[in-house]
Tab-separated table of C-alpha atoms in Angstrom:
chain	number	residue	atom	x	y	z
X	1	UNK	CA	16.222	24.822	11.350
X	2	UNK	CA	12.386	25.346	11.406
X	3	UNK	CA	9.892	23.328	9.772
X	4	UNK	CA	9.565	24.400	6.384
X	5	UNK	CA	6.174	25.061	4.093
X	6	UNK	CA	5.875	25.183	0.538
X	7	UNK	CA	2.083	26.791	-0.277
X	8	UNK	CA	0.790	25.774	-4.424
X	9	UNK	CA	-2.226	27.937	-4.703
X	10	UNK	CA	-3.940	25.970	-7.969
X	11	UNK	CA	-6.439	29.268	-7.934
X	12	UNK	CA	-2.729	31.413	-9.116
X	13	UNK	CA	-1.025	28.876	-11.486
X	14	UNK	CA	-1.000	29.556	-15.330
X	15	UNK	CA	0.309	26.232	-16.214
X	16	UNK	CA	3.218	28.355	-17.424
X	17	UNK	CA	5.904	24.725	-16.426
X	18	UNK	CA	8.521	27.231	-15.396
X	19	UNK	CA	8.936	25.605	-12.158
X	20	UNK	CA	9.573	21.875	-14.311
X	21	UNK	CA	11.800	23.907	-16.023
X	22	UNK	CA	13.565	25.505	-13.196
X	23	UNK	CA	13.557	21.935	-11.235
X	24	UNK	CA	15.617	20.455	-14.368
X	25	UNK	CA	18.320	23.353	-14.380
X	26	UNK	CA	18.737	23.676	-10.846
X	27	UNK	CA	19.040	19.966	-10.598
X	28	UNK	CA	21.122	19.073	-13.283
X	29	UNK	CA	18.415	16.766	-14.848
X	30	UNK	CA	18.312	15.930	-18.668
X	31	UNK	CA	15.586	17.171	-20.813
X	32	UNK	CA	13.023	13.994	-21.930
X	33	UNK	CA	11.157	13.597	-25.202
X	34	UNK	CA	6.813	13.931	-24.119
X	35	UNK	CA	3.650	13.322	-25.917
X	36	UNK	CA	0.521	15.007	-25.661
X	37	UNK	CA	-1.399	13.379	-22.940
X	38	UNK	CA	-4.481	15.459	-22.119
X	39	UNK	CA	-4.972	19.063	-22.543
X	40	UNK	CA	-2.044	20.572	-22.160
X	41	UNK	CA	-0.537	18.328	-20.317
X	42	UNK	CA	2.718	16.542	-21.889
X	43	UNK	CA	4.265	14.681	-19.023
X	44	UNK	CA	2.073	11.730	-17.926
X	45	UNK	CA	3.797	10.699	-15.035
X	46	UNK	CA	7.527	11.170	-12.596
X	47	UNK	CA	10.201	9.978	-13.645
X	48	UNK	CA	14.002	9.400	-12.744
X	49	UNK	CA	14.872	12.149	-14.446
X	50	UNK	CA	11.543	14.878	-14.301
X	51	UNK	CA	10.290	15.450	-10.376
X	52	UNK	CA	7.677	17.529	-11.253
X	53	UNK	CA	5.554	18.379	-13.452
X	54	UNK	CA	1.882	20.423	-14.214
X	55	UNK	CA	-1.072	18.518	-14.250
X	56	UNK	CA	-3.756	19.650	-16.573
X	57	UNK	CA	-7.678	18.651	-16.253
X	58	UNK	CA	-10.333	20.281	-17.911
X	59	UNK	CA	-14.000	20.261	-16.415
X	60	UNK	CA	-17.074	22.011	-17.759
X	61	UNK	CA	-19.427	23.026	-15.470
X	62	UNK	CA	-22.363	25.535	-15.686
X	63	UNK	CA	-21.680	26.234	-19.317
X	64	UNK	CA	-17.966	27.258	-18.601
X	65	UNK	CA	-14.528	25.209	-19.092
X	66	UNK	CA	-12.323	25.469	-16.039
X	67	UNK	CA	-8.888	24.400	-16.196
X	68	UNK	CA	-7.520	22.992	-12.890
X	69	UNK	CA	-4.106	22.717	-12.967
X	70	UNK	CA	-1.427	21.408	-10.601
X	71	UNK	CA	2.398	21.397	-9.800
X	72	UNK	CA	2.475	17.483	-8.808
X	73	UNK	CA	6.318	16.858	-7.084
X	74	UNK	CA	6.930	14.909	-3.880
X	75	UNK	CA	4.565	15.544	-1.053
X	76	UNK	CA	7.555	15.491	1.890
X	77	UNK	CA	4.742	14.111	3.913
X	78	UNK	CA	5.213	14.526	7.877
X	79	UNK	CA	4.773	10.957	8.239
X	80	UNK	CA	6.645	9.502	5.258
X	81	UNK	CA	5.540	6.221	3.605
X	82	UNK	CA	8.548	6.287	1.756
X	83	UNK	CA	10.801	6.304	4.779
X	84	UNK	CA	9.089	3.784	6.872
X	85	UNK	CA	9.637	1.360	3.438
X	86	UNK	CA	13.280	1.615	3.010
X	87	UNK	CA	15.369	-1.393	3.681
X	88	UNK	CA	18.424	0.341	3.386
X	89	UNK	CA	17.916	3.528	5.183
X	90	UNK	CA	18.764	5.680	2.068
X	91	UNK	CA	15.443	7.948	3.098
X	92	UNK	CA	15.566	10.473	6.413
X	93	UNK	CA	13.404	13.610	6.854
X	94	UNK	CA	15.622	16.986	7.888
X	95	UNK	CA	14.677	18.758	10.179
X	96	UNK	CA	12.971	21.541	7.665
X	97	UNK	CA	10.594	18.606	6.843
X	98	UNK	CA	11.775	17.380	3.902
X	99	UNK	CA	12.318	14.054	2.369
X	100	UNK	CA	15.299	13.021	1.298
X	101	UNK	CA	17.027	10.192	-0.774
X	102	UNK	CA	20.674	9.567	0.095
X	103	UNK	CA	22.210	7.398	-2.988
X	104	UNK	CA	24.838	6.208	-1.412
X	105	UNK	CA	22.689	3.821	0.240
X	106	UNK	CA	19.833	3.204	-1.902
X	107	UNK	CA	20.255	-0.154	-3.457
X	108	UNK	CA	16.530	0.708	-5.707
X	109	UNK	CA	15.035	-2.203	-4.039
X	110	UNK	CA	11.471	0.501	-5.519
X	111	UNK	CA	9.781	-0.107	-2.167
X	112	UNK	CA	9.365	3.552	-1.139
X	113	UNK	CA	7.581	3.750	-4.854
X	114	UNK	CA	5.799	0.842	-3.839
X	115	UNK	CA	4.095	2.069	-0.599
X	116	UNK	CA	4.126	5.945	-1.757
X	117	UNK	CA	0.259	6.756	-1.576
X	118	UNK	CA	1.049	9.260	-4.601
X	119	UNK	CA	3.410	7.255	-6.441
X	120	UNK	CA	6.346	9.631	-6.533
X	121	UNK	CA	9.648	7.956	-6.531
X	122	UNK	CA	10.885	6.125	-9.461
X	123	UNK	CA	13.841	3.916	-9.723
X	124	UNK	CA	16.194	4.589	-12.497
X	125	UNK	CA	16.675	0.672	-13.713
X	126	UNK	CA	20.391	1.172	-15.076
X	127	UNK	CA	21.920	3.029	-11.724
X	128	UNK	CA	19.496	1.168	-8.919
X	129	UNK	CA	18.989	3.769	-7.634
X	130	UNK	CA	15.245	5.307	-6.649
X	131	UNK	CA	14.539	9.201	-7.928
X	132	UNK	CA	12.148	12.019	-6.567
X	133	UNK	CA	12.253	15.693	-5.506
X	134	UNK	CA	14.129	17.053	-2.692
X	135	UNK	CA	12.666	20.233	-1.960
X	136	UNK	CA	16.435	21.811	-2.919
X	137	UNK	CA	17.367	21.144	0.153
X	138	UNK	CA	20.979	22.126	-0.516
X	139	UNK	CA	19.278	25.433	-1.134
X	140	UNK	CA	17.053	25.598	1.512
X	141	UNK	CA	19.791	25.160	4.026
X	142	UNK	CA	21.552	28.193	2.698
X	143	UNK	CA	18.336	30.523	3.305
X	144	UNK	CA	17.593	30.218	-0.135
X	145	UNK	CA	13.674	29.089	-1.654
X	146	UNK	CA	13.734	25.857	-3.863
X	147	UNK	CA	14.424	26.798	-7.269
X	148	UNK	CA	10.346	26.443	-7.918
X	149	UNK	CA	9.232	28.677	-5.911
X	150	UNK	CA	12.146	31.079	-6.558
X	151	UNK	CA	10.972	30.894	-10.225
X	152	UNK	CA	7.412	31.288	-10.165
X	153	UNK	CA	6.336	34.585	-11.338
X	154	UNK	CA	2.338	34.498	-10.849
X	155	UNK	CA	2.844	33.808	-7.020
X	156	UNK	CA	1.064	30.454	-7.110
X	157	UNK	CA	3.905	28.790	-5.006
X	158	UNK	CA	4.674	30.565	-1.538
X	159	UNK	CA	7.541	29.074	0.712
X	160	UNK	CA	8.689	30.177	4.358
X	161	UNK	CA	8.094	28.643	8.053
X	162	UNK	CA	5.448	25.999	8.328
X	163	UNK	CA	3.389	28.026	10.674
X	164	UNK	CA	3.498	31.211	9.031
X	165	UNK	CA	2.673	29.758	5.586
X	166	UNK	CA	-0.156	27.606	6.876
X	167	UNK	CA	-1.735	30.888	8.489
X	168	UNK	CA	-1.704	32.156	5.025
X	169	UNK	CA	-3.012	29.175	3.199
X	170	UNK	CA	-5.720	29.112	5.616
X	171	UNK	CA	-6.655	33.001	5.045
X	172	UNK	CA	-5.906	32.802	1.146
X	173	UNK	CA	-8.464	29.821	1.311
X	174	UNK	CA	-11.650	31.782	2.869
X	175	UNK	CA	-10.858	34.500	0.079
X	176	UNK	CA	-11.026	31.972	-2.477
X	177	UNK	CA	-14.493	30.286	-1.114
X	178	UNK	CA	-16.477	33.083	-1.433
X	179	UNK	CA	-16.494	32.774	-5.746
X	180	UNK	CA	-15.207	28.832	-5.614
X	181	UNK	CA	-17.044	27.092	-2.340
X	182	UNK	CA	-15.236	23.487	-3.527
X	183	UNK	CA	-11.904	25.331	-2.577
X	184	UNK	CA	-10.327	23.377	0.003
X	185	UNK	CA	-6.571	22.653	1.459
X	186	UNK	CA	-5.176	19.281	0.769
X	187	UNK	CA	-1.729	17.976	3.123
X	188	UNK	CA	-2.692	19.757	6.279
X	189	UNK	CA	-3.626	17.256	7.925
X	190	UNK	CA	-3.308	14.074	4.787
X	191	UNK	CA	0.167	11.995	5.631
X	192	UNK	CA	0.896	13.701	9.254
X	193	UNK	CA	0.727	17.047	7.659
X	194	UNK	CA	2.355	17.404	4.318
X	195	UNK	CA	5.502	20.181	3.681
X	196	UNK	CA	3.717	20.652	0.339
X	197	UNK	CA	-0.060	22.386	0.631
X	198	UNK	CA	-2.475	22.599	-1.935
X	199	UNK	CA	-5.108	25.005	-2.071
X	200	UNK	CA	-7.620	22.861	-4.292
X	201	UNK	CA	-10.556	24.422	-6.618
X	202	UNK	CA	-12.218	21.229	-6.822
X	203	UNK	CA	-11.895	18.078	-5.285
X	204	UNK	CA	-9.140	16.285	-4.847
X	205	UNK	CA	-10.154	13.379	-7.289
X	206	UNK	CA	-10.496	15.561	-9.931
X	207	UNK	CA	-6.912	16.320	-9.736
X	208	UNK	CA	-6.138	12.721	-9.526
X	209	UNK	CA	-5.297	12.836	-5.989
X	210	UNK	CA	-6.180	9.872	-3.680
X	211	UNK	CA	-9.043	11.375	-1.113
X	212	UNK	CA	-7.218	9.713	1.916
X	213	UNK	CA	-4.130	9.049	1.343
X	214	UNK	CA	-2.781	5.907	4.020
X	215	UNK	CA	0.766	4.137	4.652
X	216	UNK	CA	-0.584	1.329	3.027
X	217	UNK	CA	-1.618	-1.520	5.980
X	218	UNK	CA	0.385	-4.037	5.010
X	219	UNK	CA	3.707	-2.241	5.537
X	220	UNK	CA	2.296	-1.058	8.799
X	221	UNK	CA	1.571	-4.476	10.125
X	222	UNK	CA	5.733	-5.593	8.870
X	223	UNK	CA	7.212	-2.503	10.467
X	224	UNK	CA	5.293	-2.119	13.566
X	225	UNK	CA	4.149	-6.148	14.184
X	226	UNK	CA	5.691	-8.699	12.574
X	227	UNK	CA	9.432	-7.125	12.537
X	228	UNK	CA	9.171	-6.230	16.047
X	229	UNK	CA	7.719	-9.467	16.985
X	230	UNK	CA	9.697	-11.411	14.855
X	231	UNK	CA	13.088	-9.530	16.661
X	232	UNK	CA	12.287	-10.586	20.448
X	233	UNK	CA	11.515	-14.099	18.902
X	234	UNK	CA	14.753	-14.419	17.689
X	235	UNK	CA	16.469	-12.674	20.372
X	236	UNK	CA	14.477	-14.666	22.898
X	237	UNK	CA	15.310	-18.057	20.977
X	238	UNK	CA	18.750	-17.142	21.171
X	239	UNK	CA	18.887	-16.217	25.035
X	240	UNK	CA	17.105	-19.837	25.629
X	241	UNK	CA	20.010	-21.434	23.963
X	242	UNK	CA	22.513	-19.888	25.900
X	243	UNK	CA	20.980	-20.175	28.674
X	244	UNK	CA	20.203	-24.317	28.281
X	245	UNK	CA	24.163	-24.462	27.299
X	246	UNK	CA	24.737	-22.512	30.410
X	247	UNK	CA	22.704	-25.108	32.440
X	248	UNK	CA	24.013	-28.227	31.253
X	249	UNK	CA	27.846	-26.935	31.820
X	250	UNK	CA	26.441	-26.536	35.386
X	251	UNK	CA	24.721	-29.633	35.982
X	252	UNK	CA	27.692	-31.701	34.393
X	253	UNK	CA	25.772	-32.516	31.117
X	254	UNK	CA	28.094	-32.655	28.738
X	255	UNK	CA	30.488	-35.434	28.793
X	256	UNK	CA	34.310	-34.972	27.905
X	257	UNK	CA	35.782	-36.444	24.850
X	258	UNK	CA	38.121	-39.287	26.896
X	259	UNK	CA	34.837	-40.344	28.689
């Protein structure tokens, strides 16, 4: 299968949290009591149980109020924090570019929420087990869109190959610039390219996005340094003691049990 896109076009949503809703039916999820955060926002943050959700920020600029809103779910980056994290390797990326959490192996451990630069997946404390979106993967290996997209009616989510979306995104942008010039993509190039693309009104910070997001140094330097290191240490300590066994058999070293 092809690498997949999924295209949010802020410039299009209505805030309308059909694609929440959608996410929860399709998904089996259970509905969760919310509070007014900000706006009209009502979900503050993921959950175990809620993988997306609509961001709301308001921003008044040159006497008007402009409401920048944004479906937040897992990024599915093309280089995945998440994945490079796991201890139990519960997390592998398919070949449409999605992320994906197998829970037969997750032990929630909650590193891959740990070392997520967007803090997406959350660990359900009663299973163990660590929660995020899949990008309906189950349906998008039968031809069909995920259940947000498929449910969108204001065509501010837009799903097919990654090419062929990204060609889009990049043409929908340039429209967009000529009344907003702080429009901008976000995940085309963040995270190794992510299978999730904004098209931004503002910047990213006012969406509560990090500006650059990074697998987080510290979990670089443990998978790509010190494990690796660390392995041919061991290995090579090993070989050395078979080897010094080896040698003293040969030279006579070790003395039998009558002598």
């Amino acid at each position: 299968m092809t690498r997949k896109m999924v295209f949010v076009d802020t410039s299009k949503c209505t805030g309308c949290k059909a694609c929440t809703v959608a996410c929860k039916e399709w998904n089996e999820l259970p509905a969760e009591k919310t509070q007014l955060v900000t706006s009209y926002q009502s979900q503050k943050d993921f959950s175990p149980k809620t993988w997306t959700y609509v961001t709301f920020t308001e921003k008044y600029e040159e006497q008007t109020m402009n409401f920048l809103m944004r479906k937040a779910q897992c990024f599915h980056c093309g280089d995945p924090a998440c994945l490079k994290a796991c201890s139990s390797k519960a997390i592998t990326q398919t070949e449409s570019g999605f992320v994906v959490i197998d829970h037969t192996k997750c032990i929630g451990c909650g590193y891959c929420s740990e070392n997520c630069p967007f803090g997406v997946p959350k660990v359900d404390q009663t299973l163990q087990k660590s929660f995020k979106c899949n990008g309906c993967i189950d349906r998008v290996e039968n031809n069909l869109k995920p259940s947000c997209v498929q449910t969108c009616q204001t065509g501010a989510l837009m799903f097919g190959d990654y090419s062929d979306v990204l060609g889009q995104a990049k043409n929908r942008l340039s429209e967009v610039q000529k009344t907003h010039s702080k429009a901008q993509l976000y995940g085309e190039k963040e995270m190794g390219g992510t299978t999730y693309l904004y098209l931004l009104m503002d910047r990213p910070e006012i969406y509560g996005l990090p500006v650059n997001p990074t697998i987080p140094l510290s979990l670089t330097l443990w998978k790509d340094v010190v494990r690796p290191v660390g392995g041919i240490a061991v290995g090579g300590a090993a070989a050395a003691v078979v080897i010094g066994v080896f040698a003293n058999i040969v030279k006579g070293s070790y003395r039998s049990r009558d002598d």
